[in-house]
mmCIF file of C-alpha atoms in Angstrom:
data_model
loop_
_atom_site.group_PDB
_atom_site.id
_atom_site.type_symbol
_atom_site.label_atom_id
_atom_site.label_comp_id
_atom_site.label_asym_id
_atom_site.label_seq_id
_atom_site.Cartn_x
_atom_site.Cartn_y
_atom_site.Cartn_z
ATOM 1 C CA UNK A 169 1.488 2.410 -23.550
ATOM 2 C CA UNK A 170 2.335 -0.444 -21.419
ATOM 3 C CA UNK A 171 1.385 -0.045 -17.996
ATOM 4 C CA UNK A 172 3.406 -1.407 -14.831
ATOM 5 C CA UNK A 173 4.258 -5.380 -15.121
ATOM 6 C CA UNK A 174 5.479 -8.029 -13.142
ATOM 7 C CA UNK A 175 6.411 -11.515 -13.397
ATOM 8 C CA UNK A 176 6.065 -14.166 -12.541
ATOM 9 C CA UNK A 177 1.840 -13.797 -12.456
ATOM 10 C CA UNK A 178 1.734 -17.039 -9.607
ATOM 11 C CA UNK A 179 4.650 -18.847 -7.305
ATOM 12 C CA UNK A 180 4.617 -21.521 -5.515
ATOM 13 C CA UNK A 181 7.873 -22.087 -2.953
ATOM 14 C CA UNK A 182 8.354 -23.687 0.139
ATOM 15 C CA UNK A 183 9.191 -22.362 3.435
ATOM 16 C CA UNK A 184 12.947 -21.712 3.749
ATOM 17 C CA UNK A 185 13.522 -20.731 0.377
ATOM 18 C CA UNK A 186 14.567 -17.216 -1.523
ATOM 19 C CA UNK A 187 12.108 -16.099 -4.288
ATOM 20 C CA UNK A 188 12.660 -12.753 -6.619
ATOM 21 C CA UNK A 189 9.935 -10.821 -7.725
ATOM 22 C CA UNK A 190 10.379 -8.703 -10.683
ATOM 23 C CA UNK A 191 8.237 -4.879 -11.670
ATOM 24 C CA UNK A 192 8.852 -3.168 -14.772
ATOM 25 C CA UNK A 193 7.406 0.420 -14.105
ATOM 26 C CA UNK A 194 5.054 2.570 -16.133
ATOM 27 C CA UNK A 195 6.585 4.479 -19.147
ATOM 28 C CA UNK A 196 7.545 7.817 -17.699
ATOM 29 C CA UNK A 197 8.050 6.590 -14.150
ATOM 30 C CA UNK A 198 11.374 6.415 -12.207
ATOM 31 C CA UNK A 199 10.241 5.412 -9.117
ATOM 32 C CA UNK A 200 8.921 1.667 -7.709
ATOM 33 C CA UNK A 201 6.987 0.524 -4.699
ATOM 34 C CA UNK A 202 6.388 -2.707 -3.538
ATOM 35 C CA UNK A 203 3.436 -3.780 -1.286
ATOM 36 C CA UNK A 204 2.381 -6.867 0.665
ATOM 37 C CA UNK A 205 -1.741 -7.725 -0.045
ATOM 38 C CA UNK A 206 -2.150 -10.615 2.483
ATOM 39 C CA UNK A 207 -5.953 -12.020 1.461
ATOM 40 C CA UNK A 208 -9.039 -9.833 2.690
ATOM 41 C CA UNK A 209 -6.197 -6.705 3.507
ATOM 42 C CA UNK A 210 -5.318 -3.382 2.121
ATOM 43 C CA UNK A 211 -1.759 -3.513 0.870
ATOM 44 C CA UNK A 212 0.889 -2.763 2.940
ATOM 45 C CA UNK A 213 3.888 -0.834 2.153
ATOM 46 C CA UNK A 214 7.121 -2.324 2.216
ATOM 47 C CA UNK A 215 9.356 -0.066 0.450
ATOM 48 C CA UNK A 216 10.353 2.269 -2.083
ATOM 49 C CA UNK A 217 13.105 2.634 -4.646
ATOM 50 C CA UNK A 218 14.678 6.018 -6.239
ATOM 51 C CA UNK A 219 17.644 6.341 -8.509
ATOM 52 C CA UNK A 220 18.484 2.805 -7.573
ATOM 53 C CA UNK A 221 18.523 3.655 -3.783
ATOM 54 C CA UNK A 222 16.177 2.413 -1.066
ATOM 55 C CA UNK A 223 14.534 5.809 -0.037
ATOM 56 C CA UNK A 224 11.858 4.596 2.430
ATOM 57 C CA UNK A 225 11.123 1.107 3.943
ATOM 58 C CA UNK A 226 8.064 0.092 5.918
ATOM 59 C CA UNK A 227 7.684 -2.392 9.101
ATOM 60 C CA UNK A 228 9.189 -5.454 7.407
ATOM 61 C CA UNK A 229 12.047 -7.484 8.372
ATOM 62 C CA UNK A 230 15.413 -7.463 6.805
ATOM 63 C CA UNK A 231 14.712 -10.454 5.051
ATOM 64 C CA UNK A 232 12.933 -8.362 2.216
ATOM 65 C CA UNK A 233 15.218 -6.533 0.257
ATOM 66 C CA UNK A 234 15.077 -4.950 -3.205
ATOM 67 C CA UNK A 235 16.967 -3.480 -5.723
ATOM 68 C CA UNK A 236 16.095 -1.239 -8.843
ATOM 69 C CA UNK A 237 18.443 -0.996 -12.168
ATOM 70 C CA UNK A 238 19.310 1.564 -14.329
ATOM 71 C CA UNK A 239 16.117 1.392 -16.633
ATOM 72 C CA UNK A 240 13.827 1.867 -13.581
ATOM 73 C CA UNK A 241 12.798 -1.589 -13.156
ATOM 74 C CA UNK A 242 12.771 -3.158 -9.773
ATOM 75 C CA UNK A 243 13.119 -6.491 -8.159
ATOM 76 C CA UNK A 244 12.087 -7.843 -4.659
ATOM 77 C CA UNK A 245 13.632 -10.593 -2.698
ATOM 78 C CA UNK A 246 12.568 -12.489 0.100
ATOM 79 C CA UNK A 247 14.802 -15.018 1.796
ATOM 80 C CA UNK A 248 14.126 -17.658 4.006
ATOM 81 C CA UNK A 249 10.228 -17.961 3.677
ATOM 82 C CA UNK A 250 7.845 -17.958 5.754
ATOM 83 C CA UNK A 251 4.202 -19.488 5.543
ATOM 84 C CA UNK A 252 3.118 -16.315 6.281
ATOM 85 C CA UNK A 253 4.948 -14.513 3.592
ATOM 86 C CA UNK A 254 1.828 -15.918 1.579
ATOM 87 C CA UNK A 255 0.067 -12.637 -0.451
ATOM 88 C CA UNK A 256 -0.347 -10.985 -3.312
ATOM 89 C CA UNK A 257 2.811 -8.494 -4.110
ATOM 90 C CA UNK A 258 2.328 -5.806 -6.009
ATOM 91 C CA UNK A 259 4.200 -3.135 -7.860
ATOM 92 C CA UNK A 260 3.796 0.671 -8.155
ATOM 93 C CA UNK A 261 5.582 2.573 -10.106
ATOM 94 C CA UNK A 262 5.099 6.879 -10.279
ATOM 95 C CA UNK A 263 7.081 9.859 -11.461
ATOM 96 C CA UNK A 264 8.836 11.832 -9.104
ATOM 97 C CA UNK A 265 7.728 15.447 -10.575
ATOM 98 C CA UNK A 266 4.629 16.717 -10.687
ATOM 99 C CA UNK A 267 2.245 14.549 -9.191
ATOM 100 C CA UNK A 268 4.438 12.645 -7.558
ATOM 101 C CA UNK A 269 1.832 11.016 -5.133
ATOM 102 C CA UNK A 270 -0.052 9.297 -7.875
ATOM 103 C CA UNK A 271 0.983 5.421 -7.985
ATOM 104 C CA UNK A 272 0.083 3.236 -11.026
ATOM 105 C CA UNK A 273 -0.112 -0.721 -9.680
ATOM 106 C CA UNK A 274 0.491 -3.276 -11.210
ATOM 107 C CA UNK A 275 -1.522 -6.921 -11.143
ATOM 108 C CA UNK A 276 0.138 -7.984 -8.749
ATOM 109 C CA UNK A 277 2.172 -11.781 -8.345
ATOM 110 C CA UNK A 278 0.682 -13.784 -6.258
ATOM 111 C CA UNK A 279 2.896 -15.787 -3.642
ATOM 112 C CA UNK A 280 2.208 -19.350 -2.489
ATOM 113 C CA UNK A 281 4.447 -20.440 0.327
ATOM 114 C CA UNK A 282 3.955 -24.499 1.436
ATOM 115 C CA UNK B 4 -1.882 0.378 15.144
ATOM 116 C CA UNK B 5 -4.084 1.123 11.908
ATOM 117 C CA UNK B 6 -4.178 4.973 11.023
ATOM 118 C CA UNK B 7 -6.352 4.567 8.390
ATOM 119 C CA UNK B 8 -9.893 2.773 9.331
ATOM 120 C CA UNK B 9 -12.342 2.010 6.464
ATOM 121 C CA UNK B 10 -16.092 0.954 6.656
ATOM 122 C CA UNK B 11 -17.776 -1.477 5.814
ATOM 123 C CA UNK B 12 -16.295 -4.112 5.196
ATOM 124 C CA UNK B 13 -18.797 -5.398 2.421
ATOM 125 C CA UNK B 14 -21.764 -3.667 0.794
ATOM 126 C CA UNK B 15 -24.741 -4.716 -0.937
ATOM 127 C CA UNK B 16 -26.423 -1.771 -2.990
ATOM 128 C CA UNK B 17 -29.245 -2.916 -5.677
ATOM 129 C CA UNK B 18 -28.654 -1.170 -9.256
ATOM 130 C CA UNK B 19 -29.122 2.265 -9.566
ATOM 131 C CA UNK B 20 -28.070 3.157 -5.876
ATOM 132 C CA UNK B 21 -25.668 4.953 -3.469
ATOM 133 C CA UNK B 22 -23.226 3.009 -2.311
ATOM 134 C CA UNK B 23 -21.531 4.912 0.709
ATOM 135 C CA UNK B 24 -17.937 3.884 1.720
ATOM 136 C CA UNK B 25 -16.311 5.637 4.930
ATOM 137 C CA UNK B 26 -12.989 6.289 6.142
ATOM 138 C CA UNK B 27 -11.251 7.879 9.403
ATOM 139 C CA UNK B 28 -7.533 8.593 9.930
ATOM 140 C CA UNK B 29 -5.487 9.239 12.593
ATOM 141 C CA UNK B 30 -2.544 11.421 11.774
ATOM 142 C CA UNK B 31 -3.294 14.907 10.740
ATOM 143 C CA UNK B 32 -0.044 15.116 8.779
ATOM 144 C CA UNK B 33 -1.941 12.962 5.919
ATOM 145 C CA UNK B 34 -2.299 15.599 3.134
ATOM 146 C CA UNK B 35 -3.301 13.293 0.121
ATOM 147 C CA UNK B 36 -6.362 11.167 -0.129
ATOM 148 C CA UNK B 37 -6.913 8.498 -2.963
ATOM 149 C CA UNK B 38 -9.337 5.602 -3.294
ATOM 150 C CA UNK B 39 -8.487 2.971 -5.470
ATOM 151 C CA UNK B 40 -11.030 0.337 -7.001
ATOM 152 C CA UNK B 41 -9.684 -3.268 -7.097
ATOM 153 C CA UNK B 42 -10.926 -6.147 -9.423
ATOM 154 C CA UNK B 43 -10.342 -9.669 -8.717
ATOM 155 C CA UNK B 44 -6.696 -10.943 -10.073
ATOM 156 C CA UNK B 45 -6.151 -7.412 -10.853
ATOM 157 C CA UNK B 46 -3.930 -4.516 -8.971
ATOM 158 C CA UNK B 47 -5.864 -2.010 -7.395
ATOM 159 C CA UNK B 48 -6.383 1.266 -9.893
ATOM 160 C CA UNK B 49 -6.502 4.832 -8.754
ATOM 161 C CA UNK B 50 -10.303 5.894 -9.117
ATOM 162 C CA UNK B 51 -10.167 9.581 -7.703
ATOM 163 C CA UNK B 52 -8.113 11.488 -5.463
ATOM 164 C CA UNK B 53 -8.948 14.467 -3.084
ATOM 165 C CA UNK B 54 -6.569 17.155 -0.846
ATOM 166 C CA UNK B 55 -7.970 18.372 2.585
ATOM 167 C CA UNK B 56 -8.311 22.065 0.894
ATOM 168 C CA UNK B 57 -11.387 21.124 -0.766
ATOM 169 C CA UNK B 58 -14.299 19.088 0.930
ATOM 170 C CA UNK B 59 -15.919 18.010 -2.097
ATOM 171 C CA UNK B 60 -14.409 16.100 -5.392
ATOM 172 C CA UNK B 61 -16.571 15.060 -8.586
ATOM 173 C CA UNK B 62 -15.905 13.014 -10.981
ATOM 174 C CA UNK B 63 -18.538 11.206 -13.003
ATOM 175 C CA UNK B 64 -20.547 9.145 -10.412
ATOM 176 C CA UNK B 65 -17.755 9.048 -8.314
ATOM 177 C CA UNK B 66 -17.934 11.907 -5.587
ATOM 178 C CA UNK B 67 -15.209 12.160 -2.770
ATOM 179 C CA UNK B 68 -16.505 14.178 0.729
ATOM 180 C CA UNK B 69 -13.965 15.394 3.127
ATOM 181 C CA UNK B 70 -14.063 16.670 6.599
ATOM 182 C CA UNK B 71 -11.153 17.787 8.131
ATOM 183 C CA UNK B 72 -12.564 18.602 11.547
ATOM 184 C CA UNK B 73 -13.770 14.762 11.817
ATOM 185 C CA UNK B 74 -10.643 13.360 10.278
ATOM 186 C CA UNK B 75 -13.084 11.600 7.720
ATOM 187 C CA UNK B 76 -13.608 10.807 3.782
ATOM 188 C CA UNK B 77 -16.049 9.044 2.472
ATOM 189 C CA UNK B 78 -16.694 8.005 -1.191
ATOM 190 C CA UNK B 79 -20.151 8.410 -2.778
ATOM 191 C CA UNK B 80 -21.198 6.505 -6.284
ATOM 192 C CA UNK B 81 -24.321 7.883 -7.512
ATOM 193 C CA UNK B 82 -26.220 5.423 -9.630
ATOM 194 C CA UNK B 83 -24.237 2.359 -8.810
ATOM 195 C CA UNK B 84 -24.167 -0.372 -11.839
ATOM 196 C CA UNK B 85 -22.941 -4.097 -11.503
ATOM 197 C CA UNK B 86 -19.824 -2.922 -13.271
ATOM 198 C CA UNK B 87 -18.791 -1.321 -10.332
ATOM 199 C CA UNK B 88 -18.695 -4.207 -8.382
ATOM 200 C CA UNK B 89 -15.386 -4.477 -6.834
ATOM 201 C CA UNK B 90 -13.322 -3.805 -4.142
ATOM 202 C CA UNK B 91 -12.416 -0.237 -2.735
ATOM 203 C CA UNK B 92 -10.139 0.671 -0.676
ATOM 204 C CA UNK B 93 -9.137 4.443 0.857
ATOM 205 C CA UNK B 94 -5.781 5.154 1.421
ATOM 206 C CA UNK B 95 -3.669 8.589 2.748
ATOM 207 C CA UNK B 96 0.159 9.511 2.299
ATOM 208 C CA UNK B 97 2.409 12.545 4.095
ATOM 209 C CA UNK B 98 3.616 14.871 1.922
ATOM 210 C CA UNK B 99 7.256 16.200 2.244
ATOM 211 C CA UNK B 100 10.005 14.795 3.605
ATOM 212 C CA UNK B 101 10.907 11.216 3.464
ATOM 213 C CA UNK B 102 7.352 10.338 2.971
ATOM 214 C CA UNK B 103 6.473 8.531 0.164
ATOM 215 C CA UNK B 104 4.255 5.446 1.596
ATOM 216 C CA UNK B 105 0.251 5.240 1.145
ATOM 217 C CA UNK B 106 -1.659 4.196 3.949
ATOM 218 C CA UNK B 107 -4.316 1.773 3.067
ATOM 219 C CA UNK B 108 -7.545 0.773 4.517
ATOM 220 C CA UNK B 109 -8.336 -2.965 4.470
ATOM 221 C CA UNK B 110 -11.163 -2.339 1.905
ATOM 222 C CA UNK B 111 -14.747 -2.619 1.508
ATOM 223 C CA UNK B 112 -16.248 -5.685 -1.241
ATOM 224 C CA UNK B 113 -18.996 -3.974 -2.877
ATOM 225 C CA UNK B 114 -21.918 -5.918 -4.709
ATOM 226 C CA UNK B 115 -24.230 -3.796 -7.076
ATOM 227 C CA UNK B 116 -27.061 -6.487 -7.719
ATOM 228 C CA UNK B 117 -29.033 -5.715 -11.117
#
């Protein structure tokens, strides 16, 4: 049973530009969150997708935005980058049922902007 | 404004000890209370979980303590091996509603020296 994956693993952009981070979810799961891990830092939530909707979005600017397709998996964008857009993202996918709180992350891709 | 505050922020603990890692929140709405264990260039993984009806959780070495009174959790892990060196973080999530977010702390790097 695969768990939660994303892709690519490691990025490296410069400031100004768009990059799309992709999550395939958890066998079972319906539901994807995405986090920010800046270095030394607990993730931080930035927002989470149900039935291909945006159902709850943390303190992050417009210029993150997300989408989820039909199979469940989920992509993040991030336009016009900034240096400190620099972290680890990660991916958590969970089943909205019973024990809906419980998140399964994934490894995370980790963002270089220059 | 952090609403979930996690201490230390490193621990050494020689083989075969406690290590003790705290945690205090703010908002008594929090109803769910997970720590996660984090390897390096891996996503964090759910380790055990605890709700604020029960002040004690076991599992294995692992041993959550809860006090609602205090607003505190800490996690306990009896007979600590260098296996379990990593890095731990506590987080908390509202149930209900449009609440779906965890709440992290920003983590305590435990070293279990053989």
């Amino acid at each position: 049973d695969a768990g939660v994956t994303q892709s690519p693993t490691h990025l490296i952009k410069t400031r100004g530009q768009q990059v799309t981070l992709r999550c395939s979810p958890k066998s079972g799961h319906d539901t994807v969150s995405w986090y920010q891990q800046a270095l030394g830092q607990g993730p931080q939530f930035i927002f989470q997708y149900y039935e291909e909707e945006e159902r709850q979005r943390g303190n992050f600017p417009d210029r993150f935005s997300g989408h989820q397709f039909p199979n469940y998996s989920s992509e993040l964008n991030v336009n016009a980058l900034l240096l400190g857009d620099s972290a680890l993202y990660l991916c958590a996918s969970s089943f909205d049922g019973l024990a809906k709180n419980i998140q399964y992350f994934g490894a995370g891709t980790r963002l270089s902007v220059l | 404004q952090q609403q979930v505050k996690q201490s230390p922020q490193s621990l050494i603990v020689q083989k075969g000890g406690i290590s003790i890692i705290n945690c205090a929140y703010e908002n008594t709405a929090f109803d769910y209370f997970p720590w996660y264990q984090q390897f390096p260039g891996k996503g964090p993984a759910l380790l055990i979980a605890i709700r604020p009806d029960v002040s004690e959780k076991k599992e294995g070495r692992f041993t959550i303590s809860f006090n609602k009174s205090a607003k505190q959790f800490s996690l306990h892990i009896m007979d600590s091996q260098p296996g379990d060196s990593a890095t731990y973080f506590c987080a908390a999530k509202r149930s209900g509603g449009s609440n779906y977010k965890l709440t992290f702390g920003k983590g305590t790097l435990l070293t279990v020296n053989p």
